Short mmCIF file of C-alpha atoms in Angstrom, two decimals:
data_model
loop_
_atom_site.label_atom_id
_atom_site.label_comp_id
_atom_site.label_asym_id
_atom_site.label_seq_id
_atom_site.Cartn_x
_atom_site.Cartn_y
_atom_site.Cartn_z
CA UNK A 1 -137.21 9.55 104.32
CA UNK A 2 -135.16 10.77 107.28
CA UNK A 3 -137.13 10.37 110.47
CA UNK A 4 -137.06 13.41 112.74
CA UNK A 5 -135.88 12.69 116.25
CA UNK A 6 -137.48 14.46 119.14
CA UNK A 7 -134.92 16.22 121.33
CA UNK A 8 -134.27 14.55 124.66
CA UNK A 9 -134.64 16.23 128.00
CA UNK A 10 -130.98 17.12 128.27
CA UNK A 11 -130.93 18.70 124.75
CA UNK A 12 -134.06 20.71 125.53
CA UNK A 13 -132.42 22.10 128.70
CA UNK A 14 -129.30 23.06 126.76
CA UNK A 15 -131.35 24.73 124.04
CA UNK A 16 -133.42 26.68 126.53
CA UNK A 17 -130.31 27.80 128.35
CA UNK A 18 -128.68 29.04 125.13
CA UNK A 19 -131.76 30.99 124.18
CA UNK A 20 -131.96 32.51 127.65
CA UNK A 21 -128.30 33.62 127.48
CA UNK A 22 -128.77 35.17 124.02
CA UNK A 23 -131.93 37.00 125.04
CA UNK A 24 -130.32 38.16 128.26
CA UNK A 25 -127.26 39.49 126.40
CA UNK A 26 -129.49 41.37 123.97
CA UNK A 27 -131.61 42.78 126.80
CA UNK A 28 -128.45 43.82 128.70
CA UNK A 29 -127.09 45.81 125.75
CA UNK A 30 -130.50 47.47 125.21
CA UNK A 31 -130.81 48.28 128.89
CA UNK A 32 -127.27 49.79 128.99
CA UNK A 33 -127.97 52.05 126.00
CA UNK A 34 -131.30 53.22 127.50
CA UNK A 35 -130.09 53.45 131.10
CA UNK A 36 -130.63 56.75 132.84
CA UNK A 37 -127.70 59.08 132.14
CA UNK A 38 -126.29 57.02 129.28
CA UNK A 39 -127.13 59.81 126.81
CA UNK A 40 -126.43 63.44 127.67
CA UNK A 41 -129.52 65.66 127.80
CA UNK A 42 -129.32 68.65 125.50
CA UNK A 43 -130.26 72.19 126.45
CA UNK A 44 -130.69 75.40 124.49
CA UNK A 45 -128.64 76.71 121.56
CA UNK A 46 -125.25 78.09 122.52
CA UNK A 47 -122.54 80.06 120.73
CA UNK A 48 -119.63 78.09 119.27
CA UNK A 49 -116.18 78.62 120.93
CA UNK A 50 -114.14 81.35 119.39
CA UNK A 51 -111.20 78.93 118.76
CA UNK A 52 -113.50 76.64 116.84
CA UNK A 53 -114.81 79.40 114.61
CA UNK A 54 -111.22 80.69 114.03
CA UNK A 55 -110.01 77.17 113.05
CA UNK A 56 -112.83 76.65 110.54
CA UNK A 57 -112.03 80.05 108.93
CA UNK A 58 -108.26 79.71 109.03
CA UNK A 59 -107.87 76.02 108.13
CA UNK A 60 -111.11 74.53 106.72
CA UNK A 61 -109.30 71.24 106.08
CA UNK A 62 -108.82 70.87 109.85
CA UNK A 63 -112.31 72.00 110.82
CA UNK A 64 -114.11 69.18 112.64
CA UNK A 65 -117.06 69.17 110.25
CA UNK A 66 -119.25 66.63 108.54
CA UNK A 67 -119.43 67.63 104.91
CA UNK A 68 -118.66 71.10 103.56
CA UNK A 69 -117.64 73.84 105.91
CA UNK A 70 -120.14 76.74 105.97
CA UNK A 71 -119.12 80.28 105.21
CA UNK A 72 -117.06 81.72 108.12
CA UNK A 73 -119.00 84.96 108.20
CA UNK A 74 -122.29 83.06 108.52
CA UNK A 75 -120.87 80.99 111.33
CA UNK A 76 -119.74 84.03 113.25
CA UNK A 77 -123.05 85.80 112.71
CA UNK A 78 -124.90 82.85 114.16
CA UNK A 79 -122.47 82.57 117.06
CA UNK A 80 -122.94 86.31 117.79
CA UNK A 81 -126.71 85.94 117.71
CA UNK A 82 -126.65 83.06 120.13
CA UNK A 83 -124.26 84.89 122.42
CA UNK A 84 -126.57 87.87 122.81
CA UNK A 85 -129.66 85.70 123.20
CA UNK A 86 -127.85 84.04 126.16
CA UNK A 87 -126.46 87.30 127.60
CA UNK A 88 -129.75 89.24 127.42
CA UNK A 89 -132.69 86.88 128.28
CA UNK A 90 -136.09 87.86 127.02
CA UNK A 91 -138.30 89.59 129.64
CA UNK A 92 -142.07 89.57 129.89
CA UNK A 93 -143.62 92.92 129.15
CA UNK A 94 -145.38 94.85 131.97
CA UNK A 95 -149.13 94.40 132.29
CA UNK A 96 -149.63 98.15 132.91
CA UNK A 97 -147.48 101.08 133.78
CA UNK A 98 -148.77 103.64 136.28
CA UNK A 99 -146.91 106.08 138.62
CA UNK A 100 -148.04 104.13 141.63
CA UNK A 101 -147.04 100.74 140.32
CA UNK A 102 -143.81 101.83 138.60
CA UNK A 103 -140.61 100.86 140.44
CA UNK A 104 -137.02 101.06 139.29
CA UNK A 105 -135.56 97.53 139.13
CA UNK A 106 -131.90 97.07 140.04
CA UNK A 107 -129.58 96.30 137.10
CA UNK A 108 -129.54 92.65 136.06
CA UNK A 109 -126.38 90.75 136.97
CA UNK A 110 -125.11 88.48 134.18
CA UNK A 111 -122.44 85.96 134.94
CA UNK A 112 -120.46 86.25 131.71
CA UNK A 113 -118.47 83.18 132.66
CA UNK A 114 -121.45 81.20 131.53
CA UNK A 115 -121.89 82.80 128.13
CA UNK A 116 -118.54 84.13 126.92
CA UNK A 117 -116.60 81.69 124.76
CA UNK A 118 -113.37 82.25 126.68
CA UNK A 119 -110.73 79.53 126.70
CA UNK A 120 -110.02 79.39 130.43
CA UNK A 121 -112.15 80.31 133.41
CA UNK A 122 -111.28 81.12 137.01
CA UNK A 123 -113.61 82.08 139.88
CA UNK A 124 -114.55 85.71 139.92
CA UNK A 125 -112.78 86.24 143.22
CA UNK A 126 -109.60 84.53 142.19
CA UNK A 127 -106.42 86.56 141.96
CA UNK A 128 -104.85 84.42 139.25
CA UNK A 129 -104.51 85.89 135.67
CA UNK A 130 -106.33 84.10 132.89
CA UNK A 131 -103.14 82.65 131.45
CA UNK A 132 -101.90 81.29 134.81
CA UNK A 133 -101.57 77.46 134.45
CA UNK A 134 -103.03 75.26 137.17
CA UNK A 135 -100.86 72.55 138.74
CA UNK A 136 -102.80 69.87 136.89
CA UNK A 137 -102.33 71.43 133.41
CA UNK A 138 -99.14 73.40 133.70
CA UNK A 139 -96.92 73.02 130.64
CA UNK A 140 -94.23 70.47 131.17
CA UNK A 141 -90.63 71.70 131.43
CA UNK A 142 -88.13 70.51 128.87
CA UNK A 143 -87.21 66.93 129.74
CA UNK A 144 -90.09 66.56 132.29
CA UNK A 145 -93.12 64.35 131.57
CA UNK A 146 -96.46 66.07 131.08
CA UNK A 147 -99.71 65.19 132.89
CA UNK A 148 -100.92 63.20 129.85
CA UNK A 149 -97.64 61.29 129.58
CA UNK A 150 -97.64 60.30 133.25
CA UNK A 151 -101.31 59.18 133.14
CA UNK A 152 -100.78 57.19 129.97
CA UNK A 153 -97.76 55.42 131.38
CA UNK A 154 -99.86 54.23 134.37
CA UNK A 155 -102.29 52.61 132.00
CA UNK A 156 -99.62 50.86 130.00
CA UNK A 157 -98.16 49.40 133.19
CA UNK A 158 -101.54 47.96 134.06
CA UNK A 159 -101.81 46.39 130.60
CA UNK A 160 -103.47 47.09 127.31
CA UNK A 161 -106.83 45.48 128.09
CA UNK A 162 -108.85 48.06 130.01
CA UNK A 163 -112.32 47.49 131.42
CA UNK A 164 -114.96 49.81 129.99
CA UNK A 165 -116.05 50.89 133.45
CA UNK A 166 -112.67 50.69 135.27
CA UNK A 167 -111.54 53.61 137.40
CA UNK A 168 -114.29 56.09 136.62
CA UNK A 169 -112.91 59.57 137.11
CA UNK A 170 -115.54 60.72 139.59
CA UNK A 171 -119.07 60.61 140.81
CA UNK A 172 -122.16 61.46 138.65
CA UNK A 173 -122.66 65.20 138.17
CA UNK A 174 -125.82 66.95 139.16
CA UNK A 175 -125.82 70.62 138.27
CA UNK A 176 -128.60 73.20 138.49
CA UNK A 177 -128.97 75.71 135.62
CA UNK A 178 -127.23 79.00 136.46
CA UNK A 179 -128.68 81.09 133.71
CA UNK A 180 -132.01 80.81 131.88
CA UNK A 181 -131.06 81.20 128.24
CA UNK A 182 -133.52 82.81 125.82
CA UNK A 183 -132.52 80.73 122.77
CA UNK A 184 -135.06 78.04 121.81
CA UNK A 185 -134.33 74.52 122.91
CA UNK A 186 -132.52 72.27 120.43
CA UNK A 187 -134.35 69.08 119.56
CA UNK A 188 -132.49 65.95 120.58
CA UNK A 189 -131.40 63.78 117.62
CA UNK A 190 -130.33 60.21 117.99
CA UNK A 191 -126.73 60.24 116.83
CA UNK A 192 -124.91 57.59 114.93
CA UNK A 193 -123.35 55.19 117.39
CA UNK A 194 -120.25 53.05 117.53
CA UNK A 195 -120.35 49.46 118.84
CA UNK A 196 -118.25 49.15 122.01
CA UNK A 197 -117.71 45.44 121.83
CA UNK A 198 -114.29 43.96 122.64
CA UNK A 199 -112.80 45.14 119.34
CA UNK A 200 -114.41 48.56 119.70
CA UNK A 201 -113.01 49.11 123.16
CA UNK A 202 -109.53 48.03 121.97
CA UNK A 203 -109.66 50.59 119.11
CA UNK A 204 -110.96 53.46 121.21
CA UNK A 205 -108.51 52.86 124.07
CA UNK A 206 -105.68 52.46 121.61
CA UNK A 207 -106.32 55.84 119.95
CA UNK A 208 -106.84 57.55 123.30
CA UNK A 209 -103.53 56.28 124.68
CA UNK A 210 -101.56 56.93 121.54
CA UNK A 211 -102.65 60.55 121.33
CA UNK A 212 -102.18 61.22 125.02
CA UNK A 213 -98.65 59.79 124.77
CA UNK A 214 -97.66 61.27 121.37
CA UNK A 215 -98.69 64.90 121.93
CA UNK A 216 -96.70 67.04 124.34
CA UNK A 217 -98.89 69.28 126.53
CA UNK A 218 -98.20 72.95 125.88
CA UNK A 219 -100.41 76.00 126.31
CA UNK A 220 -101.56 78.19 123.43
CA UNK A 221 -99.97 81.21 125.07
CA UNK A 222 -96.63 79.44 125.04
CA UNK A 223 -96.93 78.10 121.45
CA UNK A 224 -98.82 80.90 119.67
CA UNK A 225 -98.85 83.88 122.01
CA UNK A 226 -102.62 83.88 122.28
CA UNK A 227 -105.22 82.43 124.62
CA UNK A 228 -107.26 80.16 122.38
CA UNK A 229 -105.75 78.67 119.19
CA UNK A 230 -107.18 75.45 117.86
CA UNK A 231 -105.02 73.35 115.52
CA UNK A 232 -104.50 69.69 114.57
CA UNK A 233 -101.10 68.64 116.05
CA UNK A 234 -99.00 66.68 113.61
CA UNK A 235 -95.46 65.34 113.35
CA UNK A 236 -93.06 63.60 115.73
CA UNK A 237 -92.77 66.68 117.94
CA UNK A 238 -96.54 67.42 118.14
CA UNK A 239 -97.57 69.84 120.85
CA UNK A 240 -100.89 71.33 121.94
CA UNK A 241 -103.43 71.73 124.66
CA UNK A 242 -106.83 70.11 125.35
CA UNK A 243 -108.62 71.06 122.19
CA UNK A 244 -105.71 70.00 120.09
CA UNK A 245 -105.77 66.55 121.66
CA UNK A 246 -109.51 66.47 120.85
CA UNK A 247 -108.89 67.22 117.16
CA UNK A 248 -106.16 64.59 116.91
CA UNK A 249 -108.30 61.96 118.60
CA UNK A 250 -111.24 62.74 116.39
CA UNK A 251 -109.11 62.41 113.30
CA UNK A 252 -107.56 59.21 114.52
CA UNK A 253 -110.90 57.59 115.34
CA UNK A 254 -112.42 58.56 111.96
CA UNK A 255 -109.36 57.10 110.19
CA UNK A 256 -109.84 53.87 112.16
CA UNK A 257 -113.50 53.57 111.01
CA UNK A 258 -115.53 55.34 113.65
CA UNK A 259 -118.41 57.40 112.09
CA UNK A 260 -117.76 61.15 112.24
CA UNK A 261 -121.44 61.56 113.27
CA UNK A 262 -120.70 59.62 116.45
CA UNK A 263 -118.08 62.16 117.63
CA UNK A 264 -118.75 65.51 119.29
CA UNK A 265 -116.56 68.16 120.93
CA UNK A 266 -117.65 69.34 124.39
CA UNK A 267 -116.51 72.13 126.69
CA UNK A 268 -116.46 71.43 130.44
CA UNK A 269 -115.35 73.21 133.57
CA UNK A 270 -112.80 71.43 135.76
CA UNK A 271 -112.90 71.22 139.55
CA UNK A 272 -110.32 74.03 139.68
CA UNK A 273 -112.45 76.34 137.50
CA UNK A 274 -110.65 75.99 134.15
CA UNK A 275 -112.35 75.58 130.81
CA UNK A 276 -111.40 72.28 129.20
CA UNK A 277 -112.27 70.47 125.97
CA UNK A 278 -112.99 66.76 125.67
CA UNK A 279 -114.16 64.41 122.92
CA UNK A 280 -117.50 62.60 123.20
CA UNK A 281 -118.10 59.23 121.58
CA UNK A 282 -121.74 58.16 121.04
CA UNK A 283 -121.81 54.39 121.47
CA UNK A 284 -124.33 51.62 121.90
CA UNK A 285 -123.57 51.82 125.62
CA UNK A 286 -124.04 55.56 126.03
CA UNK A 287 -121.76 58.57 125.47
CA UNK A 288 -118.15 58.22 126.58
CA UNK A 289 -115.37 60.78 127.14
CA UNK A 290 -111.88 60.79 125.69
CA UNK A 291 -109.81 63.12 127.79
CA UNK A 292 -106.24 64.40 127.64
CA UNK A 293 -106.20 64.60 131.41
CA UNK A 294 -107.21 60.97 131.96
CA UNK A 295 -106.03 57.62 130.61
CA UNK A 296 -109.53 56.18 131.09
CA UNK A 297 -112.38 56.28 128.66
CA UNK A 298 -115.33 56.88 131.01
CA UNK A 299 -119.02 57.54 130.58
CA UNK A 300 -119.89 61.23 130.54
CA UNK A 301 -121.87 61.19 133.84
CA UNK A 302 -118.99 59.49 135.68
CA UNK A 303 -116.37 62.19 135.25
CA UNK A 304 -115.85 65.05 137.73
CA UNK A 305 -116.59 67.92 135.37
CA UNK A 306 -119.26 70.56 135.05
CA UNK A 307 -120.70 70.23 131.60
CA UNK A 308 -121.06 73.56 129.74
CA UNK A 309 -121.74 73.22 125.99
CA UNK A 310 -121.14 70.79 123.19
CA UNK A 311 -121.77 70.10 119.51
CA UNK A 312 -125.20 68.79 118.83
CA UNK A 313 -124.96 65.10 117.84
CA UNK A 314 -124.36 64.84 114.09
CA UNK A 315 -124.46 68.63 113.65
CA UNK A 316 -120.92 69.99 114.36
CA UNK A 317 -121.87 73.63 113.71
CA UNK A 318 -124.82 73.61 116.08
CA UNK A 319 -123.58 74.08 119.62
CA UNK A 320 -125.91 73.58 122.53
CA UNK A 321 -125.83 73.86 126.31
CA UNK A 322 -126.12 70.73 128.48
CA UNK A 323 -129.49 70.48 130.24
CA UNK A 324 -128.31 69.66 133.80
#
């Protein structure tokens, strides 16, 4: 019979320390995932962008879907319904109508910048045309580096190992709703998540840098003669704008093993008033942004954007506003 030896004082201290570290690490991960702002709050149903609908009709094999692509006519009908629900909010009926109480209300003012699925937005009082490029996103001239190429080079000089929280693009965003939409709220669903451990960060940062470096920034107007044309850029001379980077990064991450359910496309408004597409990754540490205008993969509430609408987690054909 083997006699059991009671652990000494030193061994007991080591064991207690190890258990404390393990429990602390588990609690830290749980606290990070449940921290305020880690997961984006969802708002009401919103129409899908026109370019997204066109892509799914024109090239179903490139459509960022999960499973079969629905009928294009049904998608457009649903997008049209959501558009008019947003543009014409429901009004409460009058309690009573009498000559003394009846007054003519002024016409309602609707800010169509908040509901129209247009590809680029400028302030209403701006004199720039819709296709005028901003300095930050102007197409690069032949032989000149694009914004994405310059940003990616800066990261590669710093090294391949990037801190998850390093160089956040901006302060947390707090935005008041500009328009009360009439569509019903969309229930929040816990999406599939991707583990952002050391290997996970290496994978995500690698795909983000490779796509930013490999795709040449070019506007849809320059490439296709139209304002909003979504397509998956391929080949050695791949070109495209923000949504094309998003499609390429989504395909690259899925090919590398990231669940498609953990990836969502989002539309934001930049500080200079332009509509811009980014890719969201739902992780065990919150939702993170892969952006063609930044080499950093930052948490969604630490980038200097105004959040507009996005795909509902795990439901790529259900677009929702962001409840901020």
